Short mmCIF file of C-alpha atoms and ligand atoms in Angstrom, two decimals:
data_model
loop_
_atom_site.label_atom_id
_atom_site.label_comp_id
_atom_site.label_asym_id
_atom_site.label_seq_id
_atom_site.Cartn_x
_atom_site.Cartn_y
_atom_site.Cartn_z
CA MET A 1 -101.59 -203.19 78.67
CA LYS A 2 -99.52 -205.39 76.39
CA ILE A 3 -97.22 -207.80 78.19
CA SER A 4 -93.58 -207.68 77.07
CA VAL A 5 -91.93 -211.06 76.63
CA LEU A 6 -88.15 -211.42 76.54
CA VAL A 7 -87.37 -213.90 73.76
CA THR A 8 -83.80 -215.19 74.04
CA GLY A 9 -82.61 -216.57 70.70
CA GLY A 10 -85.53 -214.74 69.12
CA ALA A 11 -83.67 -214.12 65.85
CA GLY A 12 -83.25 -217.87 65.30
CA TYR A 13 -85.45 -220.32 63.47
CA ILE A 14 -88.11 -221.20 66.05
CA GLY A 15 -87.72 -217.93 67.98
CA SER A 16 -88.44 -215.73 64.96
CA HIS A 17 -91.60 -217.68 64.12
CA THR A 18 -92.69 -217.47 67.74
CA CYS A 19 -92.23 -213.69 67.68
CA ILE A 20 -94.89 -213.55 64.94
CA ALA A 21 -97.31 -215.65 66.96
CA LEU A 22 -96.62 -213.50 70.04
CA ALA A 23 -97.20 -210.25 68.17
CA GLU A 24 -100.40 -211.62 66.63
CA ALA A 25 -101.61 -212.68 70.09
CA GLY A 26 -101.07 -209.16 71.48
CA PHE A 27 -97.74 -209.63 73.28
CA THR A 28 -94.67 -207.45 72.71
CA PRO A 29 -91.57 -209.55 72.00
CA ILE A 30 -88.17 -208.17 73.01
CA ILE A 31 -85.37 -210.16 71.43
CA LEU A 32 -81.98 -210.96 72.98
CA ASP A 33 -79.66 -212.75 70.56
CA ASN A 34 -75.92 -212.92 69.96
CA TYR A 35 -76.54 -213.70 66.25
CA GLY A 36 -74.19 -216.67 66.53
CA ASN A 37 -76.56 -218.67 64.34
CA SER A 38 -78.91 -216.01 62.96
CA SER A 39 -79.09 -212.60 61.37
CA PRO A 40 -80.49 -209.26 62.53
CA LYS A 41 -82.00 -208.99 59.04
CA VAL A 42 -84.90 -211.11 60.28
CA MET A 43 -86.30 -208.07 62.16
CA GLU A 44 -87.35 -206.25 59.02
CA ARG A 45 -89.06 -209.43 57.76
CA LEU A 46 -90.94 -209.75 61.05
CA ALA A 47 -92.20 -206.19 60.66
CA ARG A 48 -93.39 -206.94 57.12
CA ILE A 49 -95.22 -210.05 58.22
CA THR A 50 -96.94 -208.62 61.29
CA GLY A 51 -97.55 -205.10 59.95
CA GLN A 52 -96.22 -203.88 63.30
CA ALA A 53 -92.94 -202.17 64.19
CA ALA A 54 -89.93 -204.48 64.15
CA PRO A 55 -89.37 -206.01 67.58
CA LEU A 56 -86.84 -204.36 69.84
CA ALA A 57 -83.70 -206.46 69.44
CA ILE A 58 -80.69 -206.39 71.73
CA GLU A 59 -77.47 -207.95 70.57
CA GLY A 60 -75.92 -209.81 73.47
CA ASP A 61 -75.31 -213.08 75.20
CA VAL A 62 -77.64 -214.84 77.58
CA ARG A 63 -74.61 -215.62 79.76
CA ASP A 64 -74.02 -211.89 80.34
CA ARG A 65 -75.56 -211.33 83.76
CA ALA A 66 -74.93 -207.56 83.80
CA LEU A 67 -76.71 -207.19 80.47
CA LEU A 68 -79.67 -209.26 81.69
CA ASP A 69 -79.93 -207.18 84.87
CA ARG A 70 -79.99 -204.02 82.76
CA LEU A 71 -82.63 -205.47 80.45
CA PHE A 72 -84.92 -206.41 83.31
CA ALA A 73 -84.39 -202.99 84.93
CA GLU A 74 -85.05 -201.00 81.77
CA HIS A 75 -88.06 -202.91 80.43
CA GLU A 76 -91.14 -204.12 82.16
CA ILE A 77 -90.81 -207.77 81.21
CA GLY A 78 -93.68 -210.05 82.17
CA ALA A 79 -92.28 -213.39 80.97
CA VAL A 80 -89.35 -215.03 79.24
CA ILE A 81 -89.25 -217.55 76.42
CA HIS A 82 -85.79 -219.09 76.34
CA PHE A 83 -84.66 -220.40 72.93
CA ALA A 84 -81.00 -219.28 72.99
CA GLY A 85 -78.69 -222.23 72.75
CA LEU A 86 -76.67 -224.49 70.51
CA LYS A 87 -78.38 -227.45 68.84
CA ALA A 88 -76.07 -229.52 66.62
CA VAL A 89 -75.70 -233.03 68.02
CA GLY A 90 -72.39 -233.74 66.24
CA ASP A 91 -70.83 -230.48 67.43
CA SER A 92 -71.91 -231.28 70.98
CA VAL A 93 -69.97 -234.56 70.85
CA ALA A 94 -66.88 -232.79 69.47
CA ASP A 95 -67.05 -229.78 71.82
CA PRO A 96 -69.20 -230.66 74.85
CA LEU A 97 -67.94 -227.76 76.99
CA SER A 98 -69.38 -225.16 74.64
CA TYR A 99 -72.75 -226.95 74.86
CA TYR A 100 -72.73 -227.06 78.65
CA ASP A 101 -71.56 -223.44 78.73
CA ASN A 102 -74.17 -222.03 76.31
CA ASN A 103 -77.06 -224.28 77.11
CA VAL A 104 -76.68 -225.10 80.81
CA TYR A 105 -74.70 -222.16 82.21
CA GLY A 106 -76.64 -219.71 79.99
CA SER A 107 -79.95 -221.08 81.29
CA LEU A 108 -78.78 -220.78 84.91
CA VAL A 109 -77.60 -217.17 84.48
CA LEU A 110 -80.94 -216.31 82.89
CA ALA A 111 -82.98 -217.89 85.70
CA ALA A 112 -80.87 -216.18 88.36
CA ALA A 113 -81.38 -212.80 86.69
CA MET A 114 -85.12 -213.47 86.45
CA ARG A 115 -85.26 -214.36 90.12
CA SER A 116 -83.50 -211.12 91.10
CA ALA A 117 -85.82 -209.12 88.90
CA GLY A 118 -88.94 -210.88 90.22
CA VAL A 119 -89.88 -212.28 86.80
CA ARG A 120 -91.00 -215.87 87.33
CA THR A 121 -92.77 -216.92 84.15
CA LEU A 122 -90.47 -218.96 81.95
CA ILE A 123 -91.00 -221.11 78.85
CA PHE A 124 -88.04 -223.31 77.94
CA SER A 125 -87.10 -224.98 74.63
CA SER A 126 -86.42 -228.58 75.41
CA SER A 127 -86.37 -231.43 72.94
CA ALA A 128 -87.69 -234.93 72.36
CA THR A 129 -84.02 -235.82 72.27
CA VAL A 130 -84.22 -236.09 76.10
CA TYR A 131 -86.04 -239.42 75.58
CA GLY A 132 -83.11 -240.96 73.69
CA GLU A 133 -84.16 -244.28 72.22
CA PRO A 134 -87.70 -244.70 73.55
CA ASP A 135 -89.22 -248.03 74.58
CA GLU A 136 -92.35 -247.29 72.57
CA SER A 137 -94.17 -244.68 70.51
CA PRO A 138 -96.19 -242.58 70.92
CA ILE A 139 -93.96 -241.20 73.71
CA PRO A 140 -95.75 -239.75 76.76
CA GLU A 141 -94.05 -237.15 78.96
CA ASP A 142 -93.47 -239.66 81.76
CA ALA A 143 -91.41 -241.96 79.53
CA PRO A 144 -87.85 -242.51 80.79
CA THR A 145 -85.31 -239.84 79.86
CA ARG A 146 -81.92 -241.07 78.67
CA PRO A 147 -80.36 -238.62 76.24
CA ALA A 148 -77.61 -240.14 74.12
CA ASN A 149 -75.31 -237.16 73.52
CA PRO A 150 -74.06 -233.96 75.23
CA TYR A 151 -76.68 -231.80 73.46
CA GLY A 152 -79.50 -233.95 74.81
CA ARG A 153 -77.92 -234.10 78.26
CA SER A 154 -77.60 -230.30 78.30
CA LYS A 155 -81.36 -230.03 77.68
CA LEU A 156 -82.18 -232.54 80.41
CA MET A 157 -79.88 -230.80 82.90
CA VAL A 158 -81.70 -227.53 82.32
CA GLU A 159 -85.08 -229.27 82.67
CA GLU A 160 -83.93 -230.66 86.03
CA ALA A 161 -82.48 -227.35 87.24
CA TYR A 162 -85.63 -225.47 86.25
CA GLY A 163 -87.79 -228.15 87.83
CA ASP A 164 -85.90 -227.84 91.12
CA LEU A 165 -86.15 -224.05 90.94
CA GLY A 166 -89.90 -224.20 90.31
CA ARG A 167 -90.36 -226.45 93.36
CA SER A 168 -88.03 -224.44 95.61
CA GLU A 169 -90.28 -221.43 96.16
CA PRO A 170 -93.79 -220.33 95.26
CA GLY A 171 -94.47 -218.02 92.34
CA TRP A 172 -92.66 -219.77 89.51
CA ARG A 173 -94.60 -220.60 86.39
CA ILE A 174 -92.39 -222.76 84.22
CA ALA A 175 -93.19 -224.71 81.06
CA LEU A 176 -90.65 -227.16 79.67
CA LEU A 177 -91.60 -227.83 76.06
CA ARG A 178 -90.21 -230.90 74.35
CA TYR A 179 -90.29 -230.31 70.61
CA PHE A 180 -90.30 -233.20 68.19
CA ASN A 181 -89.00 -232.34 64.68
CA PRO A 182 -89.75 -228.71 63.82
CA VAL A 183 -89.85 -228.03 60.07
CA GLY A 184 -91.51 -225.66 57.59
CA ALA A 185 -91.56 -221.90 57.53
CA HIS A 186 -93.98 -219.00 57.84
CA GLU A 187 -96.47 -219.17 54.97
CA SER A 188 -95.30 -215.78 53.66
CA GLY A 189 -91.98 -217.36 52.65
CA LEU A 190 -90.21 -214.37 54.23
CA ILE A 191 -88.61 -216.21 57.15
CA GLY A 192 -87.38 -219.76 57.56
CA GLU A 193 -84.53 -222.01 58.56
CA HIS A 194 -81.11 -221.28 57.08
CA PRO A 195 -78.49 -223.67 58.44
CA GLN A 196 -74.85 -222.67 58.05
CA GLY A 197 -72.83 -225.14 55.98
CA LYS A 198 -74.08 -228.60 55.12
CA PRO A 199 -77.43 -229.25 56.81
CA ASN A 200 -77.60 -232.13 59.27
CA ASN A 201 -81.36 -232.28 59.32
CA LEU A 202 -83.60 -233.82 56.71
CA MET A 203 -85.90 -230.98 55.64
CA PRO A 204 -83.21 -228.33 54.98
CA PHE A 205 -81.22 -230.92 53.07
CA VAL A 206 -84.19 -231.90 50.89
CA SER A 207 -84.91 -228.19 50.27
CA GLN A 208 -81.35 -227.58 49.14
CA VAL A 209 -81.49 -230.55 46.76
CA ALA A 210 -84.78 -229.30 45.33
CA VAL A 211 -83.38 -225.81 44.74
CA GLY A 212 -80.34 -227.29 42.98
CA GLN A 213 -77.68 -226.53 45.59
CA ARG A 214 -76.94 -230.22 46.26
CA PRO A 215 -77.05 -233.08 43.78
CA HIS A 216 -78.98 -235.61 45.82
CA LEU A 217 -80.26 -236.60 49.23
CA THR A 218 -78.62 -239.53 50.96
CA VAL A 219 -81.30 -241.47 52.81
CA HIS A 220 -79.62 -242.65 56.01
CA GLY A 221 -80.73 -246.26 56.03
CA GLY A 222 -83.35 -248.14 54.03
CA ASP A 223 -83.49 -251.26 56.17
CA TYR A 224 -85.15 -250.06 59.37
CA PRO A 225 -88.09 -252.04 60.76
CA THR A 226 -90.52 -249.35 59.50
CA PRO A 227 -93.20 -249.59 56.77
CA ASP A 228 -90.87 -248.39 53.97
CA GLY A 229 -87.53 -249.16 55.67
CA THR A 230 -86.59 -245.49 56.31
CA GLY A 231 -86.53 -243.59 59.61
CA VAL A 232 -89.80 -242.28 61.02
CA ARG A 233 -90.15 -238.97 62.92
CA ASP A 234 -92.86 -236.63 64.16
CA TYR A 235 -92.47 -233.56 61.91
CA VAL A 236 -94.29 -230.54 63.29
CA HIS A 237 -94.85 -227.23 61.48
CA VAL A 238 -92.84 -224.42 63.06
CA MET A 239 -95.93 -222.15 63.12
CA ASP A 240 -97.87 -224.82 65.03
CA LEU A 241 -94.94 -224.89 67.43
CA ALA A 242 -94.96 -221.08 67.64
CA GLU A 243 -98.66 -221.15 68.53
CA GLY A 244 -97.90 -223.84 71.12
CA HIS A 245 -95.55 -221.37 72.83
CA VAL A 246 -98.25 -218.73 72.98
CA ALA A 247 -100.66 -221.28 74.46
CA ALA A 248 -98.05 -222.35 77.03
CA LEU A 249 -97.32 -218.71 77.88
CA ARG A 250 -100.98 -217.90 78.40
CA HIS A 251 -101.36 -220.96 80.59
CA ALA A 252 -98.26 -220.12 82.62
CA LEU A 253 -99.40 -216.52 83.15
CA ALA A 254 -102.64 -217.87 84.60
CA HIS A 255 -101.31 -220.83 86.63
CA GLU A 256 -98.41 -221.24 89.02
CA GLY A 257 -96.31 -224.37 88.85
CA LEU A 258 -94.32 -226.54 86.55
CA LEU A 259 -95.43 -228.10 83.27
CA THR A 260 -93.60 -230.54 81.01
CA LEU A 261 -95.24 -231.02 77.62
CA ASN A 262 -94.52 -232.69 74.30
CA LEU A 263 -95.15 -230.56 71.22
CA GLY A 264 -95.63 -232.83 68.23
CA THR A 265 -98.38 -233.99 65.92
CA GLY A 266 -98.69 -237.55 67.22
CA ARG A 267 -98.07 -238.88 63.70
CA GLY A 268 -94.92 -240.39 62.27
CA GLY A 269 -93.67 -239.69 58.76
CA SER A 270 -90.84 -241.56 57.05
CA VAL A 271 -87.93 -240.05 55.11
CA LEU A 272 -89.62 -241.20 51.89
CA ASP A 273 -92.94 -239.64 53.00
CA VAL A 274 -91.12 -236.32 53.41
CA VAL A 275 -89.45 -236.66 50.00
CA ALA A 276 -92.78 -237.47 48.32
CA ALA A 277 -94.54 -234.53 49.99
CA PHE A 278 -91.68 -232.22 49.01
CA GLU A 279 -91.86 -233.38 45.40
CA ARG A 280 -95.57 -232.54 45.40
CA ALA A 281 -94.77 -229.11 46.83
CA CYS A 282 -92.00 -228.15 44.41
CA GLY A 283 -93.26 -229.99 41.32
CA LYS A 284 -89.95 -231.69 40.59
CA SER A 285 -88.26 -234.87 41.57
CA VAL A 286 -85.80 -234.92 44.47
CA PRO A 287 -82.93 -237.26 43.56
CA ARG A 288 -82.05 -239.59 46.40
CA VAL A 289 -79.76 -242.50 47.08
CA ILE A 290 -80.15 -244.98 49.90
CA GLY A 291 -77.02 -244.97 52.06
CA PRO A 292 -76.04 -246.66 55.30
CA ARG A 293 -77.70 -245.90 58.61
CA ARG A 294 -76.46 -242.77 60.41
CA PRO A 295 -74.73 -243.79 63.66
CA GLY A 296 -76.82 -242.97 66.71
CA ASP A 297 -80.12 -242.70 64.81
CA VAL A 298 -83.28 -244.15 66.31
CA PRO A 299 -85.47 -246.09 63.82
CA ALA A 300 -88.81 -244.48 64.65
CA TYR A 301 -90.52 -242.30 67.23
CA TRP A 302 -93.37 -239.88 67.54
CA ALA A 303 -95.10 -237.90 70.27
CA ASP A 304 -98.07 -238.51 72.44
CA PRO A 305 -99.30 -234.89 72.27
CA SER A 306 -102.49 -235.50 74.28
CA ALA A 307 -101.28 -233.67 77.41
CA ALA A 308 -100.66 -230.44 75.45
CA LYS A 309 -104.17 -230.71 74.05
CA ALA A 310 -105.73 -231.40 77.46
CA VAL A 311 -103.80 -228.72 79.36
CA LEU A 312 -103.28 -225.99 76.77
CA GLY A 313 -106.04 -226.73 74.28
CA TRP A 314 -103.26 -226.77 71.65
CA GLU A 315 -102.83 -229.25 68.86
CA ALA A 316 -100.82 -229.18 65.65
CA ARG A 317 -103.05 -228.37 62.68
CA ARG A 318 -100.76 -228.23 59.67
CA SER A 319 -100.10 -231.24 57.42
CA LEU A 320 -96.82 -232.61 56.08
CA ASP A 321 -97.81 -231.22 52.65
CA GLN A 322 -98.13 -227.76 54.15
CA MET A 323 -94.79 -228.10 55.96
CA CYS A 324 -93.12 -228.92 52.63
CA ALA A 325 -94.98 -226.24 50.66
CA ASP A 326 -93.94 -223.58 53.17
CA SER A 327 -90.32 -224.84 53.30
CA TRP A 328 -90.19 -224.70 49.52
CA ARG A 329 -91.62 -221.16 49.36
CA TRP A 330 -88.92 -219.98 51.79
CA GLN A 331 -86.08 -221.94 50.18
CA SER A 332 -86.91 -221.05 46.59
CA GLY A 333 -87.43 -217.36 47.40
CA ASN A 334 -84.32 -217.09 49.60
CA PRO A 335 -81.83 -219.69 48.36
CA ASN A 336 -78.99 -217.98 50.23
CA GLY A 337 -80.93 -217.19 53.39
CA TYR A 338 -81.32 -213.64 54.68
P1 NAD B 1 -81.41 -221.48 66.09
O1 NAD B 1 -79.95 -221.74 66.14
O2 NAD B 1 -82.00 -221.06 64.80
O3 NAD B 1 -81.81 -220.40 67.20
C1 NAD B 1 -81.10 -220.22 68.41
C2 NAD B 1 -80.78 -218.75 68.54
O4 NAD B 1 -80.11 -218.52 69.76
C3 NAD B 1 -79.90 -218.23 67.42
O5 NAD B 1 -80.44 -217.04 66.90
C4 NAD B 1 -78.56 -217.98 68.12
O6 NAD B 1 -77.85 -216.91 67.50
C5 NAD B 1 -79.00 -217.67 69.52
N1 NAD B 1 -78.03 -217.98 70.57
C6 NAD B 1 -77.33 -219.13 70.75
N2 NAD B 1 -76.58 -219.07 71.86
C7 NAD B 1 -76.81 -217.84 72.40
C8 NAD B 1 -76.33 -217.18 73.55
N3 NAD B 1 -75.46 -217.77 74.38
N4 NAD B 1 -76.79 -215.94 73.81
C9 NAD B 1 -77.68 -215.32 72.98
N5 NAD B 1 -78.16 -215.91 71.87
C10 NAD B 1 -77.72 -217.15 71.59
O7 NAD B 1 -82.12 -222.79 66.64
P2 NAD B 1 -83.68 -223.15 66.70
O8 NAD B 1 -83.88 -224.32 65.81
O9 NAD B 1 -84.51 -221.97 66.55
O10 NAD B 1 -83.77 -223.70 68.20
C11 NAD B 1 -84.21 -222.89 69.27
C12 NAD B 1 -84.17 -223.70 70.55
O11 NAD B 1 -85.00 -224.85 70.39
C13 NAD B 1 -82.78 -224.23 70.91
O12 NAD B 1 -82.64 -224.14 72.32
C14 NAD B 1 -82.83 -225.67 70.48
O13 NAD B 1 -81.97 -226.48 71.25
C15 NAD B 1 -84.29 -226.02 70.73
N6 NAD B 1 -84.77 -227.13 69.88
C16 NAD B 1 -84.64 -227.03 68.51
C17 NAD B 1 -85.07 -228.08 67.73
C18 NAD B 1 -84.92 -228.01 66.23
O14 NAD B 1 -84.99 -229.04 65.58
N7 NAD B 1 -84.74 -226.87 65.60
C19 NAD B 1 -85.64 -229.23 68.31
C20 NAD B 1 -85.77 -229.27 69.69
C21 NAD B 1 -85.33 -228.21 70.47
C1 UD1 B 2 -82.04 -234.61 65.03
C2 UD1 B 2 -81.22 -234.64 66.31
C3 UD1 B 2 -82.12 -234.33 67.50
C4 UD1 B 2 -82.86 -233.01 67.27
C5 UD1 B 2 -83.64 -233.09 65.96
C6 UD1 B 2 -84.32 -231.78 65.68
C7 UD1 B 2 -79.50 -236.34 65.85
C8 UD1 B 2 -78.99 -237.70 66.19
N1 UD1 B 2 -80.63 -235.97 66.48
O1 UD1 B 2 -82.98 -235.62 65.11
O2 UD1 B 2 -81.33 -234.22 68.67
O3 UD1 B 2 -83.75 -232.76 68.35
O4 UD1 B 2 -82.71 -233.38 64.90
O5 UD1 B 2 -85.13 -231.82 64.57
O6 UD1 B 2 -78.90 -235.60 65.09
N2 UD1 B 2 -82.10 -238.20 57.29
C9 UD1 B 2 -81.69 -238.69 56.06
N3 UD1 B 2 -80.82 -237.95 55.31
C10 UD1 B 2 -80.32 -236.74 55.73
C11 UD1 B 2 -80.75 -236.23 56.99
C12 UD1 B 2 -81.63 -237.00 57.74
O7 UD1 B 2 -82.11 -239.77 55.65
O8 UD1 B 2 -79.52 -236.13 55.01
C13 UD1 B 2 -83.06 -238.98 58.08
C14 UD1 B 2 -82.55 -239.39 59.45
O9 UD1 B 2 -81.85 -240.61 59.38
C15 UD1 B 2 -83.85 -239.48 60.24
C16 UD1 B 2 -84.73 -238.40 59.61
O10 UD1 B 2 -84.17 -238.16 58.33
O11 UD1 B 2 -84.46 -240.72 60.04
C17 UD1 B 2 -84.76 -237.11 60.39
O12 UD1 B 2 -83.42 -236.69 60.62
P1 UD1 B 2 -83.08 -235.27 61.27
O13 UD1 B 2 -83.81 -234.22 60.54
O14 UD1 B 2 -81.60 -235.16 61.35
O15 UD1 B 2 -83.73 -235.34 62.72
P2 UD1 B 2 -83.53 -236.42 63.90
O16 UD1 B 2 -82.54 -237.45 63.53
O17 UD1 B 2 -84.87 -236.88 64.32
#
């Protein structure tokens, strides 16, 4: 029998891509999303991509305990993948309470409802942001954690709460996945990332410049101690990430205990590397100006992804060129999102 997986935040960027990988791997995703940063229109696209019925989607909030209790009572849910949360660093500094409420309180309500329902397999979206400014790269999972903003602290608090929960009683199977920089889109070009307002992150900004919605990219700093002077990150294709969730889920279903894993490629790319790859993908030049450094930015970091490979047998396969080609296909086909 197919195992049903509750995917909180499943209408969002990473969640929607993971629903494809889940469906392709023979799981049945059930989405819970408040559509605060997404659209229910993604469901029809998921059906087109997978050739299966659109996933069951429930509109609601992960902080709504009564709704969660009903969901667990009405559906035979075998596991939960928990994406629902807020993710904008700047907003988290301006309004920390909403970050602790959505991200920390929401995660606690979810775990409590799971515990009552006897569902103990949980995959959680954490972030490389928990490392803050690392001492060295590649970053292994046992590197010190020192998040530099409320968003990062909210992720670390949940990691710690879930870790304590997993150690408090037998039966829990919890994977804490620390994503590096997810980019790209499904190769169909039917789903992708559509930030509201001015994008904070590099890839959506470059895409919007390429499609003509913004005049130029401002490169935040050209004087970093990196090979070309611009910031270096570990960009990982969102479909590789999606497949990493399926691998983590399969592992968790087969093994009790707690896992903390980096999901990244293990390779760093600079801002100018991304721009060059995007220009190759879209066949035009991406105007850019070098501006000052962005406050709070780290010069360079990338993952040590060897534990994910050893434990899950997962490694990222897609190149930076593919990430840009897929971002471009999505952006150029859907310049205004869904
Ligand atoms: P996203 O905003 O596209 O997706 C999050 C989804 O959760 C959205 O559909 C939103 O409507 C929903 N949501 C938010 N709060 C909710 C609530 N209280 N109840 C129900 N639904 C709610 O973001 P994403 O990029 O897909 O990120 C998914 C997860 O991965 C987040 O937890 C994020 O912190 C984490 N993460 C993202 C990145 C990244 O760069 N995108 C990096 C590391 C970690
Ligand atoms: C940001 C978040 C981090 C989150 C990650 C998800 C901050 C401080 N950190 O990280 O918590 O987990 O996104 O992917 O916001 N850049 C430009 N011009 C732009 C935008 C970005 O030059 O218009 C540069 C940045 O300086 C950086 C690189 O591009 O060197 C990547 O930036 P971004 O996509 O915002 O990701 P991070 O800063 O790594």
